Coordinates of C-alpha atoms in Angstrom, one line a residue:
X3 CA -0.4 41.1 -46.6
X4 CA -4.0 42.1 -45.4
X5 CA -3.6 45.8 -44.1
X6 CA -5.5 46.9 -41.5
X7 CA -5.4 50.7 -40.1
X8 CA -7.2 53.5 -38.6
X9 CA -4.4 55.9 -40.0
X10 CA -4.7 58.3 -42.5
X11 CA -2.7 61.2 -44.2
X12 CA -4.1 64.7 -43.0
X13 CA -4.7 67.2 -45.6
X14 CA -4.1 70.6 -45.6
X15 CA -1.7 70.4 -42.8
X16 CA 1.3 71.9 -44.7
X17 CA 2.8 68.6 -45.2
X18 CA 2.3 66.8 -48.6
X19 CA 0.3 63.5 -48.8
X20 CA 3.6 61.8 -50.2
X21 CA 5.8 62.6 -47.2
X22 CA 3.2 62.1 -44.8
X23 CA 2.7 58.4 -46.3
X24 CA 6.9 58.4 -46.8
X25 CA 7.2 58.6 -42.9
X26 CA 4.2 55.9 -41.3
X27 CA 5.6 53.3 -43.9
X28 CA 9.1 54.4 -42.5
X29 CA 7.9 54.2 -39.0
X30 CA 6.1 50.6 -39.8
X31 CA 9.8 49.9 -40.9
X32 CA 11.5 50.9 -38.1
X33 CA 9.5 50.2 -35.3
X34 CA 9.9 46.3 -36.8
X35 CA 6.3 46.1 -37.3
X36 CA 7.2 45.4 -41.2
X37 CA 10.4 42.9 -41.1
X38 CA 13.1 43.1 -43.6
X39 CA 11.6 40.1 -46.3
X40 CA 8.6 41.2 -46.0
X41 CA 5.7 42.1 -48.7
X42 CA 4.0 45.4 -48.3
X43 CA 0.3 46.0 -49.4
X44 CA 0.3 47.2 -52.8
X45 CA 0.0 50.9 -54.5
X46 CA -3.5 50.2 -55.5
X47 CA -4.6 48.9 -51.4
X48 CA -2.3 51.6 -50.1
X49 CA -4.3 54.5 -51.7
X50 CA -7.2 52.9 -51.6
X51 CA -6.7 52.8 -48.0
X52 CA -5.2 56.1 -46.9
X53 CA -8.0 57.9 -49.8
X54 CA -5.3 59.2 -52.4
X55 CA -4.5 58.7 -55.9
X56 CA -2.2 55.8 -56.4
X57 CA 0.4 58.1 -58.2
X58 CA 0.9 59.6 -54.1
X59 CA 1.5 55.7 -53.0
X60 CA 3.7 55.4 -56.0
X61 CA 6.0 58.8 -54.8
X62 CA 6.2 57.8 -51.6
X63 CA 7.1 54.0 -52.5
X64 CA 10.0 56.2 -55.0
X65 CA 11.5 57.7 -51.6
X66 CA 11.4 54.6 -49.5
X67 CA 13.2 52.6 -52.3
X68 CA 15.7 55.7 -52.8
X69 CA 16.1 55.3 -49.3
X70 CA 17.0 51.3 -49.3
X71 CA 14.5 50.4 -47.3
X72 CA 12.1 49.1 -50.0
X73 CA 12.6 47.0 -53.2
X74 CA 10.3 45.8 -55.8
X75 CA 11.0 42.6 -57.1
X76 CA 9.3 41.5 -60.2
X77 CA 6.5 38.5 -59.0
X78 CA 7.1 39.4 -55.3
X79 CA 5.6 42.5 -55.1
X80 CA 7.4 45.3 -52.9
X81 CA 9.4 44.2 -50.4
X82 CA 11.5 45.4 -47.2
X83 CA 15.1 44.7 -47.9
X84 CA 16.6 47.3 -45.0
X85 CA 15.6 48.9 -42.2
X86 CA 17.2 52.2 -40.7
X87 CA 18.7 49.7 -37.8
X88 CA 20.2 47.1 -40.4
X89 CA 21.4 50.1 -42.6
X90 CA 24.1 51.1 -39.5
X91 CA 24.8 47.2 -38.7
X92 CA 26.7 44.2 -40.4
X93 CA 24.2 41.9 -39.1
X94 CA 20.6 41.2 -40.9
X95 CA 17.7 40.4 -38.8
X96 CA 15.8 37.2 -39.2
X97 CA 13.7 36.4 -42.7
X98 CA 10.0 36.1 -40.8
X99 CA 9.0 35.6 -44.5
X100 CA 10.7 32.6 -44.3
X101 CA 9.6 31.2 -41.2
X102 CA 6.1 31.6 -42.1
X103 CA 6.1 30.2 -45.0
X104 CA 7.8 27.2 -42.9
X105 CA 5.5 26.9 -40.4
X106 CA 2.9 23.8 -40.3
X107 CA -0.8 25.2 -40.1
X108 CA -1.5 26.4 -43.9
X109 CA -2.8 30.0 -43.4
X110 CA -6.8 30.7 -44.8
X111 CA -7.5 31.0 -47.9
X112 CA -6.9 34.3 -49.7
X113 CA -10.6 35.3 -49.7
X114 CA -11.7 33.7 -46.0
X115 CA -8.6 36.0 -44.6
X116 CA -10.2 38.6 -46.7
X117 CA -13.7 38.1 -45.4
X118 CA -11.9 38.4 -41.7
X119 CA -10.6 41.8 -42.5
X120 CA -13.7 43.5 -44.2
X121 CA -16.4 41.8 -41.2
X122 CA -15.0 45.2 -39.1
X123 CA -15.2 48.0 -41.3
X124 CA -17.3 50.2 -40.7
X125 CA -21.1 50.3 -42.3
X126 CA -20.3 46.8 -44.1
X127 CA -23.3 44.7 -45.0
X128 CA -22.5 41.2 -43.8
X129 CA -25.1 38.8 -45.7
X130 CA -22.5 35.8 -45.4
X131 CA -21.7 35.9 -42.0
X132 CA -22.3 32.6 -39.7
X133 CA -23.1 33.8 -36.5
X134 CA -25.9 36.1 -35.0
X135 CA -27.2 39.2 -35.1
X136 CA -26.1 41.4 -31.8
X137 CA -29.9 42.5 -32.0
X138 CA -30.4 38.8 -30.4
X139 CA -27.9 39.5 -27.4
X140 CA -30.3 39.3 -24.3
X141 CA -29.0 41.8 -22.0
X142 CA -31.2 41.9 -19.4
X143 CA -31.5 37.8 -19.1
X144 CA -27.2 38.6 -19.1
X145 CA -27.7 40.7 -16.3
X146 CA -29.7 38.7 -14.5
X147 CA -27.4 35.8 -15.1
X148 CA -24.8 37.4 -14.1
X149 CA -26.2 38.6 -10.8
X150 CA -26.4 35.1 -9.8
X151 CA -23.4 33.8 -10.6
X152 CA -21.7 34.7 -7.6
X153 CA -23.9 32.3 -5.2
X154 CA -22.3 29.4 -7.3
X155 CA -19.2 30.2 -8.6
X156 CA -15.9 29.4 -5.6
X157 CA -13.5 30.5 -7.8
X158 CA -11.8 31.6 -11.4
X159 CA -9.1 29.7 -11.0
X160 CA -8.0 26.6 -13.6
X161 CA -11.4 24.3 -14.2
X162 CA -10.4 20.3 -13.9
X163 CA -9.0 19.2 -17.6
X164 CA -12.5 18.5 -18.5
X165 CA -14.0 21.5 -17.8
X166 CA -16.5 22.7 -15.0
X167 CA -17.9 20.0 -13.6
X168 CA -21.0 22.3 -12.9
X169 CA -21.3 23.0 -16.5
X170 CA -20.9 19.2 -17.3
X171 CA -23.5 18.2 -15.4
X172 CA -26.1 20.6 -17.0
X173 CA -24.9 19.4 -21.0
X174 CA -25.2 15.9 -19.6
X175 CA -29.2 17.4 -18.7
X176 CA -29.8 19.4 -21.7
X177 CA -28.6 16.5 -24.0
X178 CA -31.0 14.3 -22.5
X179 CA -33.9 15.9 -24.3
X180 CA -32.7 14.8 -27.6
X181 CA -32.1 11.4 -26.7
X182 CA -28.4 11.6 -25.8
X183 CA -27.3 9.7 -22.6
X184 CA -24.0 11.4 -21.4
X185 CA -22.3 11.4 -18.3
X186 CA -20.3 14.4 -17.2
X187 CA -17.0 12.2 -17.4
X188 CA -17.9 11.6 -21.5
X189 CA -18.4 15.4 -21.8
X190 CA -15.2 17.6 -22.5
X191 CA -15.3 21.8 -22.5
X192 CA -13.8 23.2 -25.7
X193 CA -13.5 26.5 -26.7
X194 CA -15.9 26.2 -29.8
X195 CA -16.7 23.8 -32.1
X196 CA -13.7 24.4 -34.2
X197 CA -11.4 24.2 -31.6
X198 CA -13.0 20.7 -31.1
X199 CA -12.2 19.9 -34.9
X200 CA -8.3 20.7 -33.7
X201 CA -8.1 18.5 -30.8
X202 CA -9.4 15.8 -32.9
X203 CA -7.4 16.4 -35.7
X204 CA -4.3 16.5 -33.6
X205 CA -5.1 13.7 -30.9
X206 CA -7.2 11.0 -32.9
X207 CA -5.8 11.1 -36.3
X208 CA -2.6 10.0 -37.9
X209 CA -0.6 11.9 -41.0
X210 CA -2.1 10.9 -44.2
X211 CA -5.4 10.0 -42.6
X212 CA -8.9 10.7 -45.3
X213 CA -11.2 12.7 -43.6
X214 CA -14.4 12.3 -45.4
X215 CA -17.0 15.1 -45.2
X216 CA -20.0 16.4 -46.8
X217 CA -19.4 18.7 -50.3
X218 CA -19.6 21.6 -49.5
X219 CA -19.1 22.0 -46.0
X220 CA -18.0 23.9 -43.6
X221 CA -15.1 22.0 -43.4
X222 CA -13.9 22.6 -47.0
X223 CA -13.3 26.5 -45.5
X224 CA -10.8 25.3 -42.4
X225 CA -7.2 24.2 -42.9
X226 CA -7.6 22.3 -39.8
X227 CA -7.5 18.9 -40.8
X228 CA -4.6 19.4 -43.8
X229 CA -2.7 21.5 -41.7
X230 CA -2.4 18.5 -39.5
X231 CA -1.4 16.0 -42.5
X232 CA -4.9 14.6 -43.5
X233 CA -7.0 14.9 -47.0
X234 CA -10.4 15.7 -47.0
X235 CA -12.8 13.2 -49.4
X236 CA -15.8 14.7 -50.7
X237 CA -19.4 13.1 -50.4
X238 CA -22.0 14.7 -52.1
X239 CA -25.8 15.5 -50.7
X240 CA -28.9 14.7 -51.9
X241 CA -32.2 15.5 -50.9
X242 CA -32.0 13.2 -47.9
X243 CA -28.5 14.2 -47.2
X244 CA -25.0 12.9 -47.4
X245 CA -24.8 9.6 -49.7
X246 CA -24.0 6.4 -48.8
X247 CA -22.4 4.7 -51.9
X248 CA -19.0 7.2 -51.8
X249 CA -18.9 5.9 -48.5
X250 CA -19.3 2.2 -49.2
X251 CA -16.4 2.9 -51.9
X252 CA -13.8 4.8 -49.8
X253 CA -14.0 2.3 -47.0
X254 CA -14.1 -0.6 -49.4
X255 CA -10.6 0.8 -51.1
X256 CA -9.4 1.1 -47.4
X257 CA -9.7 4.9 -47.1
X258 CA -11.5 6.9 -44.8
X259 CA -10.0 7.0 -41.0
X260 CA -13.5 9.5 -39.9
X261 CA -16.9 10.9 -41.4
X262 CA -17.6 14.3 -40.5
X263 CA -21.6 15.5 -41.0
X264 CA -23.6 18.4 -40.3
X265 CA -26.7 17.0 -40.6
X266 CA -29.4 19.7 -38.9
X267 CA -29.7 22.2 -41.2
X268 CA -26.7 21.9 -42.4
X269 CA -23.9 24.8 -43.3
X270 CA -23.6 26.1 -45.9
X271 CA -27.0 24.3 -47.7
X272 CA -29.3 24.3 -44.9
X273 CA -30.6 20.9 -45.4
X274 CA -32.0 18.4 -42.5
X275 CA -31.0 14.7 -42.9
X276 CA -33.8 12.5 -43.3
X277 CA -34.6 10.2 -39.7
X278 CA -34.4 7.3 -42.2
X279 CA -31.1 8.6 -44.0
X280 CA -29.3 8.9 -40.7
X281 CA -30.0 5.6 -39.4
X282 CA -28.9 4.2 -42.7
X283 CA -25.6 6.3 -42.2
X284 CA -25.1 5.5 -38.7
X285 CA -25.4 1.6 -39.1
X286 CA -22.9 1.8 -42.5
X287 CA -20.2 3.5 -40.0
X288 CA -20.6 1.4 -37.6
X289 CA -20.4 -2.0 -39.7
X290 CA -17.4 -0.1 -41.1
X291 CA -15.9 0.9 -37.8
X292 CA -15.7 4.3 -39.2
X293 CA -16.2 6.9 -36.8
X294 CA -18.9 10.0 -36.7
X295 CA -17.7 13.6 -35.9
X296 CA -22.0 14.9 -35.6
X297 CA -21.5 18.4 -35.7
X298 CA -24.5 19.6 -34.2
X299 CA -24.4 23.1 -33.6
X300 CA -27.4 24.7 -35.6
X301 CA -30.1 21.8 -33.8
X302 CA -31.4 24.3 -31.3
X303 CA -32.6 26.8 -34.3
X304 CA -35.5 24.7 -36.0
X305 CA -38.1 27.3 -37.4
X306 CA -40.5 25.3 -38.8
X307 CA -40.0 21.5 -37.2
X308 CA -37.5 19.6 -35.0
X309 CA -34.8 18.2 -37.1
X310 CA -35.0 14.0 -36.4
X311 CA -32.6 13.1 -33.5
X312 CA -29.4 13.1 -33.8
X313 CA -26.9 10.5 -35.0
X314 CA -25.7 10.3 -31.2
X315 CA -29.4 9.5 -29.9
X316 CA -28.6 5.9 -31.7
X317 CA -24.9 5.7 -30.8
X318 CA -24.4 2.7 -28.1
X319 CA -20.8 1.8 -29.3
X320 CA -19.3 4.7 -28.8
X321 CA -18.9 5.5 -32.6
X322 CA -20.0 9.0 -32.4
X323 CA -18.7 12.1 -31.2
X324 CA -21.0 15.0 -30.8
X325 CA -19.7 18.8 -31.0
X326 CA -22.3 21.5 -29.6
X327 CA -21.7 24.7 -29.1
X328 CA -23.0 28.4 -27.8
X329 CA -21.8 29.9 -30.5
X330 CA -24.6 29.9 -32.9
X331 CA -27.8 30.7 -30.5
X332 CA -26.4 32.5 -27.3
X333 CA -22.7 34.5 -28.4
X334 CA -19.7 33.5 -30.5
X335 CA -18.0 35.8 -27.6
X336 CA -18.4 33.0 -25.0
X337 CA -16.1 30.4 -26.8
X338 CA -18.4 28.0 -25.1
X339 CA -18.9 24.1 -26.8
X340 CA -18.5 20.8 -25.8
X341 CA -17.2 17.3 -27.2
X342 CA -19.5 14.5 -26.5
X343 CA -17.7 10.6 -26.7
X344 CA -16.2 8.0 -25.3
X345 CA -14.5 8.7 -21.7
X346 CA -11.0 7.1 -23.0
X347 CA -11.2 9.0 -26.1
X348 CA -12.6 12.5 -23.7
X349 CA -9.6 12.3 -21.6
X350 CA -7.0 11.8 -24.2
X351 CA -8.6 15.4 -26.0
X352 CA -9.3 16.6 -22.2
X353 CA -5.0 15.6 -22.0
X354 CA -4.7 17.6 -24.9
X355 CA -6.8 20.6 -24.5
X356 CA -4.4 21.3 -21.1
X357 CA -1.4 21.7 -23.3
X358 CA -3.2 24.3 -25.4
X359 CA -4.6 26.6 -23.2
X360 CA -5.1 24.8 -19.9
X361 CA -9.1 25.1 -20.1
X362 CA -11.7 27.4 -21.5
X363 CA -12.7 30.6 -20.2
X364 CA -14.0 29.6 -16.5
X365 CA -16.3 33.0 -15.9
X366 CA -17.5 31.5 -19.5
X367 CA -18.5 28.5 -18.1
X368 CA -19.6 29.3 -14.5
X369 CA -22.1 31.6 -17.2
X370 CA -23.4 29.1 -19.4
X371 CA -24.0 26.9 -16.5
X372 CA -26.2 30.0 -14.8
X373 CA -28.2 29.8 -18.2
X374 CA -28.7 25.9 -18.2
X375 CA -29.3 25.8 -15.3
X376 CA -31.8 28.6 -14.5
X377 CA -33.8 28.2 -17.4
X378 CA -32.6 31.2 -19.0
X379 CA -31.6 29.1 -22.3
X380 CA -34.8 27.8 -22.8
X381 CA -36.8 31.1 -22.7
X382 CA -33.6 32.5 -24.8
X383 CA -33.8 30.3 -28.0
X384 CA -37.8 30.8 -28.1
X385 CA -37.3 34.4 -28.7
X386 CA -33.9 33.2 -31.0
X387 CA -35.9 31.4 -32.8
X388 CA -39.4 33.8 -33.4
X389 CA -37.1 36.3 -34.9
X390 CA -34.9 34.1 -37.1
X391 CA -38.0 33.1 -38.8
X392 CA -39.1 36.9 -39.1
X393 CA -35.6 37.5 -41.1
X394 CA -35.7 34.2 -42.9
X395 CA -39.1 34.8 -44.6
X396 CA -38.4 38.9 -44.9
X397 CA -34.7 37.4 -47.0
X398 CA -36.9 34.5 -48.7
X399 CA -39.6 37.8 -50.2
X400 CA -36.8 40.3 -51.0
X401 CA -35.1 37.2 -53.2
X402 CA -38.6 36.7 -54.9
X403 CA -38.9 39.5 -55.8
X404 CA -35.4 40.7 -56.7
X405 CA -33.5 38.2 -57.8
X406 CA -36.0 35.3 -59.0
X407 CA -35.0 35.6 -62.9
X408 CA -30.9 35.3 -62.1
X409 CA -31.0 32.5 -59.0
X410 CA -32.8 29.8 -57.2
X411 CA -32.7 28.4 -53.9
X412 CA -34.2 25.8 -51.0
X413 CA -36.2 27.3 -48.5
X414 CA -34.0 26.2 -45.3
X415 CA -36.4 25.4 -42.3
X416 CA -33.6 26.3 -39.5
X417 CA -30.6 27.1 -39.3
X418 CA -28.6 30.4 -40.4
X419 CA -28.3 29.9 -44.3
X420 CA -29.8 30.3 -47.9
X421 CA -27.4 28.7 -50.2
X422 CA -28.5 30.8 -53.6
X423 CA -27.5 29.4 -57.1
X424 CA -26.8 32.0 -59.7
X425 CA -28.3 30.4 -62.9
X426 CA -26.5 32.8 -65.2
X427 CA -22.5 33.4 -66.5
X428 CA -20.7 35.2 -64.1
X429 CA -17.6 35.2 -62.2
X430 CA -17.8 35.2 -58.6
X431 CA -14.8 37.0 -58.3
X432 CA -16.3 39.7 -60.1
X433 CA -19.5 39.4 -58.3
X434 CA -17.7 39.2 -54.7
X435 CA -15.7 42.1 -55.8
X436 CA -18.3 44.5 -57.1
X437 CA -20.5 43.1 -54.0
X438 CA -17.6 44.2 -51.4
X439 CA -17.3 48.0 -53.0
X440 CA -20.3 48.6 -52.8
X441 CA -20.5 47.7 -49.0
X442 CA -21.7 44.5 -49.3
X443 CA -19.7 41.5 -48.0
X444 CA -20.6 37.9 -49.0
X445 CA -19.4 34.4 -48.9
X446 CA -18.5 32.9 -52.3
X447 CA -19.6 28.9 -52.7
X448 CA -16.1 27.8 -53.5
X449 CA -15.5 28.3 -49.7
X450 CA -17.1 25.3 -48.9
X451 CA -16.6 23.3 -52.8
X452 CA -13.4 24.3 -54.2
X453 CA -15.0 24.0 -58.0
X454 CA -17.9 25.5 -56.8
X455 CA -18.5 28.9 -58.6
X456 CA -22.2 29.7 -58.8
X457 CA -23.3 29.6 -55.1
X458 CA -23.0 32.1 -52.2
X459 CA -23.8 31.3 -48.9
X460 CA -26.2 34.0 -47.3
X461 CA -26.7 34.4 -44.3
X462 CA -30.4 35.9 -42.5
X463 CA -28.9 35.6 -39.1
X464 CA -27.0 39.0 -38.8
X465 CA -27.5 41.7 -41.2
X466 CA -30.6 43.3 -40.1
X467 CA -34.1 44.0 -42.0
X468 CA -33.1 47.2 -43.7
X469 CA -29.4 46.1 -44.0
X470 CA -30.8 43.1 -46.2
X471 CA -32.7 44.7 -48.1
X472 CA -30.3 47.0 -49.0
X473 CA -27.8 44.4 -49.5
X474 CA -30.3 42.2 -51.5
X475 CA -31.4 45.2 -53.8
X476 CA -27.1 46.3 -54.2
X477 CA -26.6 42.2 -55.5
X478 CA -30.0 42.4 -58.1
X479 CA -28.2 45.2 -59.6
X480 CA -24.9 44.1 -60.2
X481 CA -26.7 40.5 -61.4
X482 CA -29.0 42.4 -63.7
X483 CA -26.6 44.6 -65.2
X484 CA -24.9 41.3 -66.1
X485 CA -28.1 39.5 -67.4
X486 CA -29.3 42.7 -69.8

């Protein structure tokens, strides 16, 4: 269980720690907020938590287990067997434990759900995290935008399966200037890129289905595609980008039902796809008839040159489907992206998308169609861009000249990421660990290559200028201590 809470016990009120701790755990119980079956955070999390010794936790756990509400169970860790309502009744309430553990989406893994948790406490140092920086959040071009919106906008009401037909029309625009030729009818509004990795998963693909995808990638860190029946098969990068020969081989042995590619700067490594590299790729799928997921979210954040055109730019067969999204250069808050295709294939996820949540946010579309459309966008991802290459070359001189004699890395030239290689012995786990109490929160490379345990994605796109360096001085020190 990942415990999140504001509470804590109040000293020097009269009342011991123990008992204070005795009665919220009781009230967790009662209140059915913890369910009989249950696993409770631990004595160590608990104290570490509520700021008492672990002998306090331990007391208080004694009372609770006197009590028969808690038992510890050797493997399981300590667990809710009563609570005061199933004490009094013949009748015990449901086993949520079970039903979790039953039910068909695979949870994250242990240290993404982690990561979730610690993003929000306060004063943490995020140098993984994948989105940006609130510093970038233009308010005033947001409140200008927003002043407008009401000459436009008729309604909130339920936008057509699609999405806004307003806000198709402008993608259909803005995806003209890198070659892409889209019609508003091929265009369907998602809510983020990863909620069009769902829709595909769940409308395109059947059970059992080998989803082949860069190593590492972001998709190595989602359950999305497993959860929905589906392997992933690994292809690894080169200099150029993904190889061609694992794909030649999984197709030839009759696996392989869809590629998926980052290829602009690409998450977590950073790398661009050569022009000649993705024409290779995109005339091997299509003499395959394998489809292309282009995930093509980072694009708009080149710092030092244009990344060649994407994948879709080539695509007149309909092989390709092109994710973009708000997410990474205006706000993650929006939910705002868009699934580029076919029209059959659009209105089957479009079909889809209405028995999920009937339609993005419409106030979140009526808004990034004010941006498109007024040029705000534009003006927004030059200033985007100016200060992401202030932060990436301020990261790329504190790791010169910090950590230079225990890592290397590749220069990225857009994107978010530095994918940083520790080149001596040491475990991640301890490294993440000793990284995260000391305020600093990272993203381990097995997240995106499960045998992947020297790399750590960092991120120059949120933490600011002081934070990093702070955060890059706290990581030299825990590296160093290891290396004397």
């Amino acid at each position: 269980m990942i415990f999140d809470t504001d509470w804590k016990p109040v000293r020097g009120n009269g009342v011991p720690l123990y008992r204070q701790i005795t009665d919220y755990i009781r009230s967790k119980i009662t209140q059915g907020e913890w369910t009989v079956g249950s696993r409770i955070p631990t004595e160590r999390a608990l104290a570490k938590s509520f700021g008492v010794n672990r002998s306090t936790v331990v007391s208080a756990f004694a009372e609770l287990v006197a009590d028969g509400l808690l038992q510890g169970n050797s493997g399981r860790g300590t667990v809710v067997v009563n609570n005061t309502w199933s004490l009094m009744a013949s009748a015990t309430p449901p086993d949520w434990e079970r039903y979790m553990n039953a039910g068909i989406h695979e949870p994250n893994l242990p240290t993404i759900q982690e990561i979730n948790h610690a993003e929000f406490i306060p004063g943490i140092i995020r140098l993984g995290t994948g989105e940006p920086s609130p510093e970038f959040f233009p308010q005033e071009m947001m409140r200008e935008v927003l002043r407008t919106i009401p000459d436009h906008m008729t309604d909130l009401g339920y936008a057509e399966p699609k999405g806004l037909y307003e806000l198709r029309v402008q993608i259909s625009r803005y995806v003209q200037q890198h070659g892409i030729e889209a019609s508003p009818s091929s265009i369907l509004i998602v809510s983020g890129a990863l909620q069009a990795l769902q829709l595909i998963s769940m409308g395109l693909l059947l059970r059992g289905s080998a989803v082949l995808t860069e190593n590492p990638s972001y998709l190595q860190s989602l359950h999305v595609f497993q959860s929905a029946g589906m392997e992933l098969a690994s292809l690894p990068l080169d200099d150029e980008g993904v190889r061609l020969d694992p794909i030649r081989h999984y197709t030839e042995a009759g696996r392989g039902s869809i590629l998926y590619t980052i290829p602009s700067f690409q998450n977590p490594t950073g790398r661009v796809m050569s022009e000649r590299r993705r024409e290779m790729l995109y005339e091997l799928c299509l003499q395959r008839q394998l489809p292309i997921i282009e995930d093509d979210v980072y694009r708009d954040l080149w710092l030092d040159a244009e990344a060649p055109p994407p994948l879709k730019s080539r695509d007149h067969s309909g092989t390709v489907l092109y994710l973009g999204s708000m997410s990474k250069t205006l706000s993650a808050g929006l939910r705002i992206g868009w699934i580029i295709g076919p029209e059959a294939v659009i209105h089957r996820l479009a079909d889809l998308k209405m028995q999920m949540d009937y339609g993005a946010s419409s106030l979140s579309q009526w808004a990034v169609t004010a941006w498109l459309e007024g040029g705000f966008y534009a003006k927004h991802l030059e200033q985007v861009r100016a200060s992401l290459r202030v932060r990436r070359d301020h990261m790329l001189r504190l790791l010169a000249a910090h950590l230079s004699d225990v890592t290397s890395w590749e220069a990225p030239t857009g994107g978010f990421y530095i994918w940083l290689r520790i080149t001596i012995d040491f475990s991640m786990k301890a490294f993440f660990d000793k990284a995260l109490a000391q305020g600093v929160l990272l993203n381990p490379g097995h997240l995106y290559d499960r045998a992947d345990s020297q790399h750590i994605r960092l991120s120059y796109a949120y933490a600011s200028m002081d934070q990093m360096e702070t955060g890059i001085r706290i990581l030299a020190n825990i590296l160093n201590r290891k290396n004397e």
